[in-house]
XYZ file of C-alpha atoms in Angstrom:
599
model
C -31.275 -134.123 136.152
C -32.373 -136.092 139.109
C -33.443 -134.745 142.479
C -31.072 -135.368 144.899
C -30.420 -135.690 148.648
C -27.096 -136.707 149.696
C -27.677 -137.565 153.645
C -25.100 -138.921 156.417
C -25.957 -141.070 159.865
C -24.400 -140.677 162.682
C -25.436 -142.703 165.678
C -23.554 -143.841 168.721
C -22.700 -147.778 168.345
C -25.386 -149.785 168.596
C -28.201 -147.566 168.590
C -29.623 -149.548 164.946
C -28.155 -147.470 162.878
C -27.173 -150.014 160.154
C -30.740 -151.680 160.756
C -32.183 -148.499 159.510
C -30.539 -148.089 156.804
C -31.231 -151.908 155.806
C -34.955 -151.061 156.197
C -34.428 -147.699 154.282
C -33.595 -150.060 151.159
C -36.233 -152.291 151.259
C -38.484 -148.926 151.533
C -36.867 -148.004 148.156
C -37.897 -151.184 146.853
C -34.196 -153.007 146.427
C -34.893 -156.334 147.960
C -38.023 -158.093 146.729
C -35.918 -161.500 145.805
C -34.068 -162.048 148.968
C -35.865 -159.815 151.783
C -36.337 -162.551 154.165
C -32.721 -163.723 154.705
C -32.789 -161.324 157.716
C -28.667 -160.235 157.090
C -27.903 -157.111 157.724
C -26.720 -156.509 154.489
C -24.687 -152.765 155.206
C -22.048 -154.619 157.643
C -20.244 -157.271 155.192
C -17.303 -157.332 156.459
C -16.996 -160.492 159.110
C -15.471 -157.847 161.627
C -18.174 -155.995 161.596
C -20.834 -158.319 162.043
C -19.139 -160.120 165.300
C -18.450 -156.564 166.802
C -21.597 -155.219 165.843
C -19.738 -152.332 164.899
C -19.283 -150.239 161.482
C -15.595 -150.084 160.874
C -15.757 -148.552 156.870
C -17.955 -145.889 155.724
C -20.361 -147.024 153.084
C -22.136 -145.771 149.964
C -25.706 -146.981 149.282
C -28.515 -144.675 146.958
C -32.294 -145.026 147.111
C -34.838 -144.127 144.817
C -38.239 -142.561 145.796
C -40.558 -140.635 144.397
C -38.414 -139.800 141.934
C -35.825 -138.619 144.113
C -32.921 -140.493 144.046
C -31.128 -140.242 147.969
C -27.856 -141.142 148.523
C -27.268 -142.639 152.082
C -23.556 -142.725 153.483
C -23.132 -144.889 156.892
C -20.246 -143.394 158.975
C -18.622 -145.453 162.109
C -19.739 -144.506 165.126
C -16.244 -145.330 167.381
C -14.118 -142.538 167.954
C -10.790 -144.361 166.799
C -12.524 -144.476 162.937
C -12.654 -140.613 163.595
C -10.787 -140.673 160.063
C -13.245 -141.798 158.166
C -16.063 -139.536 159.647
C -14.689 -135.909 158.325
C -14.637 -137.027 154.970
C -17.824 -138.792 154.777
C -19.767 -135.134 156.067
C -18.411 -133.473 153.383
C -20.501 -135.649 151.097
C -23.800 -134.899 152.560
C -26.288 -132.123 152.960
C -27.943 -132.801 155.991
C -27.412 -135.413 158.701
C -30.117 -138.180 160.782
C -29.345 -138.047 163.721
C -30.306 -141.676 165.319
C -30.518 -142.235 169.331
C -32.180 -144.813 171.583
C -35.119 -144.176 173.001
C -33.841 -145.461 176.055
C -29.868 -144.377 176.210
C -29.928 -140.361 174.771
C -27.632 -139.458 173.102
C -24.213 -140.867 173.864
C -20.491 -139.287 173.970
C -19.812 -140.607 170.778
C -22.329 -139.135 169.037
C -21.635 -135.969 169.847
C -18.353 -136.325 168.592
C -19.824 -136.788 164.703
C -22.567 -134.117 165.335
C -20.433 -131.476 166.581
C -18.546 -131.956 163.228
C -21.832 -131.840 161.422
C -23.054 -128.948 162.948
C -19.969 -126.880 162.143
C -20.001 -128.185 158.715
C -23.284 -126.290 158.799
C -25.172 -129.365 157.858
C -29.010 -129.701 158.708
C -30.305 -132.588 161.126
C -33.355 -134.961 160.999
C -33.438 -136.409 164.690
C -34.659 -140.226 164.477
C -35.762 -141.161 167.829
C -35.178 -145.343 167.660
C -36.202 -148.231 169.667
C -39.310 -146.697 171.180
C -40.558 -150.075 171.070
C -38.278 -150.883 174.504
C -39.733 -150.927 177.951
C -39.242 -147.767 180.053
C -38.493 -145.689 176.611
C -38.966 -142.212 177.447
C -38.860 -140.603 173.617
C -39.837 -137.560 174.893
C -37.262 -136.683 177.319
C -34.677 -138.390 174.631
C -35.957 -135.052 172.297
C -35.306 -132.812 174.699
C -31.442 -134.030 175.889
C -30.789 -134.134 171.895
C -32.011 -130.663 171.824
C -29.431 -129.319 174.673
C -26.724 -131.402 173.427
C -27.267 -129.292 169.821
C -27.570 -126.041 172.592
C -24.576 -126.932 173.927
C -22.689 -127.284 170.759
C -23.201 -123.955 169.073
C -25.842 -125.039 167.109
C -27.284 -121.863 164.730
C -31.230 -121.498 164.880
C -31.665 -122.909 161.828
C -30.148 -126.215 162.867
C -32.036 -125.942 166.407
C -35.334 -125.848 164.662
C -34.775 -130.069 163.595
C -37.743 -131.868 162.659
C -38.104 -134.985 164.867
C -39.427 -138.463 163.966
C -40.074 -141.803 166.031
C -40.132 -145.005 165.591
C -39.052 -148.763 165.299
C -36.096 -149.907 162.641
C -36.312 -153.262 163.894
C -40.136 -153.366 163.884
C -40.454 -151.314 160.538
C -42.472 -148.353 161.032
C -41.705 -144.796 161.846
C -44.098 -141.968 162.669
C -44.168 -138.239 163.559
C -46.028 -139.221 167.066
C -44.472 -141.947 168.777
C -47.490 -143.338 170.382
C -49.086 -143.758 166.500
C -47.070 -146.417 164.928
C -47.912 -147.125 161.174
C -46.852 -149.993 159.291
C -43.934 -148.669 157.238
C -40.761 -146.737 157.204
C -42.500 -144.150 154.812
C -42.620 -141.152 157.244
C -38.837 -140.760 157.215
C -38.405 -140.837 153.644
C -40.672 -137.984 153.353
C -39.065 -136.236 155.868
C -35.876 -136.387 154.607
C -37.295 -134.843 150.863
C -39.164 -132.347 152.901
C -36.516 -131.204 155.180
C -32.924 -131.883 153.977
C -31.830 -129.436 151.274
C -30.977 -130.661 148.134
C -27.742 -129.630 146.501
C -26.636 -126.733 145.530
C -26.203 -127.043 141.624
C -23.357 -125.327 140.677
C -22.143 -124.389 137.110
C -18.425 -123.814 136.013
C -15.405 -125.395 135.227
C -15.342 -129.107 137.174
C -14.766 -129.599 140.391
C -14.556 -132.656 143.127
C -12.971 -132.910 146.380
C -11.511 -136.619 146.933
C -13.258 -137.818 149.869
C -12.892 -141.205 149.775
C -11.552 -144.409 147.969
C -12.507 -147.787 146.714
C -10.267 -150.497 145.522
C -10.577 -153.176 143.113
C -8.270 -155.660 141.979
C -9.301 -154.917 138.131
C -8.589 -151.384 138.003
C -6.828 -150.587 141.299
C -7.705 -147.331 142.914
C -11.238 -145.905 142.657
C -11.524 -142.158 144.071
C -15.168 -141.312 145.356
C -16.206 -137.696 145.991
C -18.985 -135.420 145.557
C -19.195 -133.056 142.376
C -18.779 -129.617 143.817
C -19.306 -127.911 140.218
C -19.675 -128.265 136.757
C -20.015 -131.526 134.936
C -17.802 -134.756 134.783
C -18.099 -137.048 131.459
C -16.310 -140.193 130.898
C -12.651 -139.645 128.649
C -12.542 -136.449 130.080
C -9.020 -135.177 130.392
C -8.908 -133.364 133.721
C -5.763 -132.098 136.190
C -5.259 -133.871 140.122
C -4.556 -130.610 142.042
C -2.420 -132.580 145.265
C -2.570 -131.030 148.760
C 0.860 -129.122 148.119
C -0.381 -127.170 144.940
C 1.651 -129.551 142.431
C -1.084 -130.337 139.131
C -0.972 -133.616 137.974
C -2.863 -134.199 134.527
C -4.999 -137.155 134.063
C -8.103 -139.118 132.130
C -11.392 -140.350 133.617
C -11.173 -143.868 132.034
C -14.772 -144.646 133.385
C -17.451 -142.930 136.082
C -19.471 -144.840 138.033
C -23.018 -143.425 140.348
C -24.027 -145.379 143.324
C -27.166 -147.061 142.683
C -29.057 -149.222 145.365
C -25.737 -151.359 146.993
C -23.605 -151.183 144.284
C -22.438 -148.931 141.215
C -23.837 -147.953 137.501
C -21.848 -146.834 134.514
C -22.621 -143.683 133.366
C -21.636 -141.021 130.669
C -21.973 -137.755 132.969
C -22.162 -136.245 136.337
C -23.598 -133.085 137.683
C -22.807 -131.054 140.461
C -24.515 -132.418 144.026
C -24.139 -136.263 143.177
C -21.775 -138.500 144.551
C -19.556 -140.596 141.940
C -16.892 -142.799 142.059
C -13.650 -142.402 138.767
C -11.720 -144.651 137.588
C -8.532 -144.052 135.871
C -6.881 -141.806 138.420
C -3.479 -142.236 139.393
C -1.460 -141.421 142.153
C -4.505 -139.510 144.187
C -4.452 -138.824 147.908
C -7.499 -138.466 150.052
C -8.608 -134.724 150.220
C -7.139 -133.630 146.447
C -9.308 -132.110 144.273
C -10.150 -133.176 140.851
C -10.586 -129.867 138.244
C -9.969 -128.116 135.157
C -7.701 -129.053 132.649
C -6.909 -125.686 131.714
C -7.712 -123.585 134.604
C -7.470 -126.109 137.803
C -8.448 -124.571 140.927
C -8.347 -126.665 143.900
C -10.929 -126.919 146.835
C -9.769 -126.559 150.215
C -8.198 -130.192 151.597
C -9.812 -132.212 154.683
C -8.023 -132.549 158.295
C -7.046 -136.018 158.657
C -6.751 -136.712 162.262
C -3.276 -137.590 163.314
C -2.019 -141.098 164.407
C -1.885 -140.882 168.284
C -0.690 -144.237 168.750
C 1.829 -146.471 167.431
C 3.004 -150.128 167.653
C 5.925 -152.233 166.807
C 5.198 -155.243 163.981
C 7.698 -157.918 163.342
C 7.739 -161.430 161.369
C 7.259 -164.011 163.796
C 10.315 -165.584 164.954
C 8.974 -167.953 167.821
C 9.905 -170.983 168.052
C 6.741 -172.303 166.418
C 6.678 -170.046 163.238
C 5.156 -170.642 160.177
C 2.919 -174.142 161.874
C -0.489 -172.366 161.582
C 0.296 -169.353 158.905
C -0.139 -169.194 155.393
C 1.889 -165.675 155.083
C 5.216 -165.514 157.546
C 8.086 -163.467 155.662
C 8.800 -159.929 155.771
C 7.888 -159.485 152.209
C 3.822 -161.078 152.805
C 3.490 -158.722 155.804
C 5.428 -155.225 154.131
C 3.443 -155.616 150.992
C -0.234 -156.309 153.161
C 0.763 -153.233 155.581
C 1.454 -151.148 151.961
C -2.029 -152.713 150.931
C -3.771 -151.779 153.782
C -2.537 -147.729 153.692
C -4.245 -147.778 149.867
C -7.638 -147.694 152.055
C -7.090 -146.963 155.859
C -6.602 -143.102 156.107
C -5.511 -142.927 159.318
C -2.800 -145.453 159.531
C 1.324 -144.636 158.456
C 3.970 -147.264 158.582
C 7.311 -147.035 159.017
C 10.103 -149.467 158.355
C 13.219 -149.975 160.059
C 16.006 -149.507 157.714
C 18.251 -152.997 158.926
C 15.943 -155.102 160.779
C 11.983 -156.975 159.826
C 9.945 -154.224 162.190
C 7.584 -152.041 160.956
C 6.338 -148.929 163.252
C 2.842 -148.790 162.515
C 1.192 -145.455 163.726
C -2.763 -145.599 164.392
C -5.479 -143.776 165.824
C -6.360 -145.871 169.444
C -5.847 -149.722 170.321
C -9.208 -150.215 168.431
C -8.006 -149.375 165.180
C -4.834 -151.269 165.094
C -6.204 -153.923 166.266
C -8.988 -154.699 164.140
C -6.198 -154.133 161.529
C -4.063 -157.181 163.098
C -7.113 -159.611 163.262
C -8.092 -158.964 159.547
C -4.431 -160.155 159.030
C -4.702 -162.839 161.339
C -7.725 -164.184 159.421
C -6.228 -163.473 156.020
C -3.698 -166.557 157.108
C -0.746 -163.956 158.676
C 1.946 -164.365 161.219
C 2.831 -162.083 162.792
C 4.194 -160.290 166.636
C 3.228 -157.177 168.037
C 4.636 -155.500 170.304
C 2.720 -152.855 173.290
C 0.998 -150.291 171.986
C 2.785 -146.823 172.609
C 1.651 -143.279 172.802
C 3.081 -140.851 170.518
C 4.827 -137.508 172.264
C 4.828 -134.571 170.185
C 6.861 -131.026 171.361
C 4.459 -128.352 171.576
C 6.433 -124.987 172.030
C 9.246 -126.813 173.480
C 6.692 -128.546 176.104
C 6.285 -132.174 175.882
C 2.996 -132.869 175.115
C 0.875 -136.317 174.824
C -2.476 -137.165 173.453
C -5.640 -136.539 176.137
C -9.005 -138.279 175.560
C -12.344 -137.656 176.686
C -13.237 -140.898 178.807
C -17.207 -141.679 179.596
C -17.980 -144.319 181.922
C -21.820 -145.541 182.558
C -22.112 -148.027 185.610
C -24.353 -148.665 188.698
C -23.921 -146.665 191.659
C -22.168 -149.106 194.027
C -19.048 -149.495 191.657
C -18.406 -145.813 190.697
C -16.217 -145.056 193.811
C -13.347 -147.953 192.844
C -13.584 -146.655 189.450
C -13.202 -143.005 189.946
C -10.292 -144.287 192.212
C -8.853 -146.302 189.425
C -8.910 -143.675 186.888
C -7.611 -141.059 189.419
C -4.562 -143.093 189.676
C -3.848 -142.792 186.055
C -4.415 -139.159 186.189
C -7.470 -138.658 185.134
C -9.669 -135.504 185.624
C -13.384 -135.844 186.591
C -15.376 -133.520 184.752
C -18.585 -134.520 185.397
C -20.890 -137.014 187.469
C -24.472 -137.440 186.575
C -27.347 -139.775 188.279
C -29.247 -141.007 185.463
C -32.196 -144.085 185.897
C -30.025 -145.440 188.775
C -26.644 -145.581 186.842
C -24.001 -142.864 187.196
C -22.457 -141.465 184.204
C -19.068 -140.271 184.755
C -16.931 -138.245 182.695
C -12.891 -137.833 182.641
C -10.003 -135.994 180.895
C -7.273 -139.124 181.175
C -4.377 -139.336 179.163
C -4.252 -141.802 176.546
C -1.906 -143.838 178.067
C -4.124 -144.302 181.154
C -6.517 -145.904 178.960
C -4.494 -148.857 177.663
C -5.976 -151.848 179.994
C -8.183 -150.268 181.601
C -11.072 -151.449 180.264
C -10.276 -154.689 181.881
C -9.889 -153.560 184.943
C -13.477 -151.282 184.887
C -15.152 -154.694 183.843
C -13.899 -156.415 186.764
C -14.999 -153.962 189.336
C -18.489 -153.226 187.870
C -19.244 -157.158 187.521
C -19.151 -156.723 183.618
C -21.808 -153.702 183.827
C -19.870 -150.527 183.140
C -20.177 -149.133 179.432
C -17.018 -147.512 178.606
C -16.252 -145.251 175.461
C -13.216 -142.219 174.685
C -12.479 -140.492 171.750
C -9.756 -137.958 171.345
C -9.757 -134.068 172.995
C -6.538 -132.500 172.416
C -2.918 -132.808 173.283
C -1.891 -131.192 176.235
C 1.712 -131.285 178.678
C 2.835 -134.374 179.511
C 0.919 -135.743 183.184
C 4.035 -137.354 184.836
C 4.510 -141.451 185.235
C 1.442 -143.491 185.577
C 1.825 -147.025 187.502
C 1.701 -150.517 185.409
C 1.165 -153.700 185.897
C 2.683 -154.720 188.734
C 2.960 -158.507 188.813
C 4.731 -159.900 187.236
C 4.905 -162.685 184.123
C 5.053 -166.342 185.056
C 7.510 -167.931 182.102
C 7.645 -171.228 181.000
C 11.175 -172.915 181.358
C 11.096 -175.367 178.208
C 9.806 -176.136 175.447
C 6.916 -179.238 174.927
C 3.510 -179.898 175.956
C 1.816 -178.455 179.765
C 0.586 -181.134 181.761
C -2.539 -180.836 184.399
C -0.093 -182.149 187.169
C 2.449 -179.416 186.717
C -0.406 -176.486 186.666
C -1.739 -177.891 189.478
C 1.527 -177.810 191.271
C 1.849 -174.142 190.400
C -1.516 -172.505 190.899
C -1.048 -171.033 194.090
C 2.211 -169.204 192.180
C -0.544 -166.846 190.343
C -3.516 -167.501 187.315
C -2.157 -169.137 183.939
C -3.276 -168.544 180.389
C -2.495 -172.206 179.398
C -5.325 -175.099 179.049
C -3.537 -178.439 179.735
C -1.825 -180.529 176.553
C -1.434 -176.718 174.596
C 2.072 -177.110 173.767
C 4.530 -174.461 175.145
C 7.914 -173.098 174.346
C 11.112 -171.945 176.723
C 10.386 -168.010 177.477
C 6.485 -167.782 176.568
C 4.357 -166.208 178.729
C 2.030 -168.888 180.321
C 0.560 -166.798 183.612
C 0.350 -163.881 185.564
C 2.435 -164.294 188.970
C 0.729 -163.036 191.824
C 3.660 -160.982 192.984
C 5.887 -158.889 191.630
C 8.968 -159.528 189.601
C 9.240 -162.728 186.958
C 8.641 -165.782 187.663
C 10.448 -168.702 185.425
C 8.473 -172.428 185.583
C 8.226 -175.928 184.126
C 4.853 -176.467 183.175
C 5.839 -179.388 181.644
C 6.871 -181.805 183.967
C 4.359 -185.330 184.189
C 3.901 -187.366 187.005
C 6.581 -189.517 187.785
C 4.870 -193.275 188.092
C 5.709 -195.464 190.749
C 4.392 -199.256 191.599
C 3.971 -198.077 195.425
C 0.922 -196.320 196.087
C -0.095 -194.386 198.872
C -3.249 -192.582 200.200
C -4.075 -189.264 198.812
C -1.272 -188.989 196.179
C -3.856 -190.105 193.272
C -6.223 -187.280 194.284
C -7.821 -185.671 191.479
C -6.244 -182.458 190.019
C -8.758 -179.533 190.125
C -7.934 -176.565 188.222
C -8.866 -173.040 187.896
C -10.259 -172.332 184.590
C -7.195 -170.347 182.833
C -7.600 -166.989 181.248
C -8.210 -166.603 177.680
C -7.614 -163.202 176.279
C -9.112 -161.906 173.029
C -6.636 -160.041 170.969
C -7.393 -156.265 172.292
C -6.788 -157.992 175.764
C -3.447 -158.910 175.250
C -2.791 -156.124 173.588
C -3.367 -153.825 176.598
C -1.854 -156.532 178.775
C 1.413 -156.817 177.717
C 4.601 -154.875 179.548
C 7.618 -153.683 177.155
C 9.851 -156.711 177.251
C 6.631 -159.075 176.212
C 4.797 -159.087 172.068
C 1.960 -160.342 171.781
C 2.367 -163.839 168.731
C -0.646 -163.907 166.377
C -1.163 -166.506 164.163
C -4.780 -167.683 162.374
C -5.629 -170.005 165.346
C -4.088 -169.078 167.977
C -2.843 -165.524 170.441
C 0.198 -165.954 172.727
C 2.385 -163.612 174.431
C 5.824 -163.716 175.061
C 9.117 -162.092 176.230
C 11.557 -160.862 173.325
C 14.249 -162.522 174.692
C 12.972 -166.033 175.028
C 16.598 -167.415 176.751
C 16.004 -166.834 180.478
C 20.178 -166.197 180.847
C 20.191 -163.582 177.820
C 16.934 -161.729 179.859
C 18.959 -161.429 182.986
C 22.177 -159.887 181.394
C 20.102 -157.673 179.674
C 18.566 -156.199 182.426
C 21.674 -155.797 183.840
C 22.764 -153.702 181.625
């Protein structure tokens, strides 16, 4: 039996988290053939890598020493809070990664306070101390009242600390000793992390996670909790409502280094991954064929936002898409719920919409531009929040909202987020920014990013996660101006923009073609506003001074697909297609809208 240590990281987003654990492998000696590409080889997915951001939990193992530890990388954004419960019940102990410079951040206090009820035991990695103006030592002392401040026992208090450089390679116990190699923390995490408690008994293992492959479909990964798994064993699924379900492991697989090893058994303590289940759900417990006794399930957090999809049916559907019909967008939404915990989807009974039901804008949207790159077509509609009745009260989803900026923006931003009833909590000076901290409901959130950007000149750092759900605030104001609409279909010309730009800001460049009732600008009043963008210069054989002028246009405004998403008002989807984002009105006839609205 190996020795084992089965270790999680949590560190706020962009803090080098997945750097570390890069170097962490070429410590265990993974990488000789292809160590200088310089890829971070953790995030894969394309998504991740643009974002900088770790969407899906991963499993990687090391060996050292003779120890063999397993490494599991959890997302650091609150709307992946799905995939961070499950992933802690896999380890033993946590690292605990912050910049040298930042602290720690709201968001990691939303992993480690999960952690540290889980009972779990931290290592504290104090990174980048390499930066100018680092102060590692004060960055100890926050992380030790932010663990004060979350109940943490005296055990878990009591962390061991180490410094150092992930980028650079080294880490030490004294930050101003660097050594040449990533060595320290390896032994650190032997010395201090427990390893796992070896159980004997009949077999047990909580399903904490999945895998999928196109050869054998579903792969459930978990931890052994007792006893011993063997390959052909005949074992029952215990399902979250009590029913047992017998079954066969067809094959078991152990992590080793990035990817996975066939083997004949598996002890309690180590992580594993069987194939051959059927039908499993995400916190179900694999035991006993005779006597099956199920561990308790995980909490999966609960959708608190939802959004309308539909096939696209604008007028230029199914030009850039490779997959347009109900049945390629129904069977990649089914697809998708195989691995994304979080997400449900609903579909209407008579008509092509699907409500899809998600944990933030985040989430569904990185969803919708993995579709969008897959070759999909597809409309969305703005994102809603989802009521629930709480003892006959109507309640709606609160988040925690943490804004860092520079002191001469803070007092149009508390403004702004008063408006859309938020709650200050907090205001902190720290290194001449001003943290700020809010209650705001969750639908004060949707586009307001934009808005904090634009006041704080692109400085602000903005990040929420989820608090509770609590009685409903009372209206919140939106968008007032209104859409500027293009009249007809064909191709926008320079000379009609021009005409038009003191109307409000477009979203058009010149020559993109345009259809009757898309949404080509923002008017700079209120109410609709319906255009021809595609009118050309009429040419005449008489010329005159001045009427040849240039035309000089303001740059228009391109919106990614989050953007948009926030941007839209209830009448409007957003149209997503491989190359291209537009937004729209539902009704594209400009007749039909008005006798609607009468109504």
């Amino acid at each position: 039996m190996q020795k084992i240590r089965n270790i999680a990281i949590i560190a706020h987003v962009d803090h080098g988290k997945t750097t570390l654990v890069d170097k962490m492998l070429h410590a265990g000696k993974l990488f000789r053939e292809n160590e200088d590409t310089g890829e971070l080889i953790m995030d894969n997915n394309e998504l991740e890598r643009e974002r900088g951001i770790t969407i899906l939990a991963k499993n990687v193992s090391i060996d050292y020493n003779g120890y063999k530890i397993n490494i599991i990388d959890t997302p650091g954004h609150a709307d992946f809070g799905g995939e961070v419960e499950r992933v802690l019940n896999m380890a033993d102990g946590v690292l605990l990664l912050v910049d040298a410079f930042e602290g720690p951040m709201p968001q990691t206090r939303f992993v480690l306070q999960k952690a540290l009820q889980m009972g779990l035991l931290p290592i504290v990695v104090v990174n980048k101390v390499d930066k100018p103006n680092c102060r590692p030592d004060e960055v100890n002392e926050a992380v030790f009242d932010l663990m004060y401040n979350l109940d943490a026992t005296e055990e878990q208090l009591g962390f061991h600390t180490i410094y150092g450089s992930a980028k650079q390679n080294w880490m030490s116990e004294d930050w101003k000793n660097p050594t040449d190699n990533i060595l320290p923390l390896l032994d650190a995490i032997i010395k201090y992390i427990p390893e796992p408690k070896t159980l004997d008994g009949t077999p047990q293992m909580l399903i904490t996670s999945l895998d999928y492959s196109a050869y054998v479909g579903r792969i459930a990964v978990g931890r052994v909790h007792r006893g011993t798994l063997r390959e052909n064993m005949d074992v029952s699924l215990v399902k979250r409502d009590g029913t047992v379900v017998k079954s066969r492991i067809k094959e078991l697989h152990t992590f080793t280094g990035l990817g996975r090893s066939k083997s004949m058994e598996v002890s309690s303590g180590d992580i594993c991954a069987l194939v051959g289940i059927d039908g499993f759900e995400i916190g179900d417990t694999i035991a006993d064929i005779n006597n099956p006794e199920a561990l308790k399930p995980i909490a999966i957090d609960e959708p608190t936002m939802s959004m309308v999809f539909t096939i696209n049916d604008s007028p230029f559907f199914g030009k850039e898409g490779k997959f347009v019909t109900s049945r390629h967008i129904h069977e990649r939404l089914i697809k998708e719920l195989d691995k994304n915990l979080a997400l449900r989807v609903e579909k209407s009974m008579d008509s092509d919409i699907w409500h899809v039901y998600g944990r933030g804008v985040l989430h569904l949207s990185v969803l919708i531009e993995t579709m969008r790159r897959e070759g999909y077509e597809l409309q969305v509609g703005q994102p809603q929040v989802i009521f629930k009745e709480i003892n006959g009260v109507k309640c709606e989803p609160v988040e925690q909202l943490t804004i860092n900026l520079p002191e001469e923006s803070s007092g149009k931003v508390i403004e702004m987020v008063a408006t859309r009833k938020g709650e200050m909590l907090s205001m902190e000076v720290k290194n001449d920014r001003i943290q700020l901290e809010f209650l705001i409901p969750s639908r004060g959130i949707i586009g307001l990013r934009n808005n904090v950007l634009t006041v704080s000149a692109g400085e602000a750092i903005m990040s929420h996660r989820f608090h509770e759900y609590q009685p409903y605030k009372g209206d919140i104001e939106k968008r007032n101006n209104g859409s500027i609409i293009a009249m007809e279909s064909g191709t926008a010309f320079a000379y009609s923009i021009d005409k038009l730009q003191d109307r409000g800001r477009f979203f058009i460049f010149p020559q993109d073609e345009v259809y009757a009732g898309q949404v080509v600008g923002e008017s700079s009043k209120e109410g609709d506003l319906v255009v021809n963008v595609t009118k050309s210069k009429k040419l005449t054989n008489v010329r005159a001074s001045g009427s040849d002028d240039k035309v000089r246009l303001i740059p228009p405004v391109v919106f990614s697909l989050e953007e948009a998403l926030e941007y839209i008002k209830e009448d409007e989807y957003v149209e997503v297609t491989p190359t291209k984002i537009r937004l729209r009105k539902i009704i594209l006839d400009e007749n039909e809208r008005k006798r609607v609205s009468k109504k």
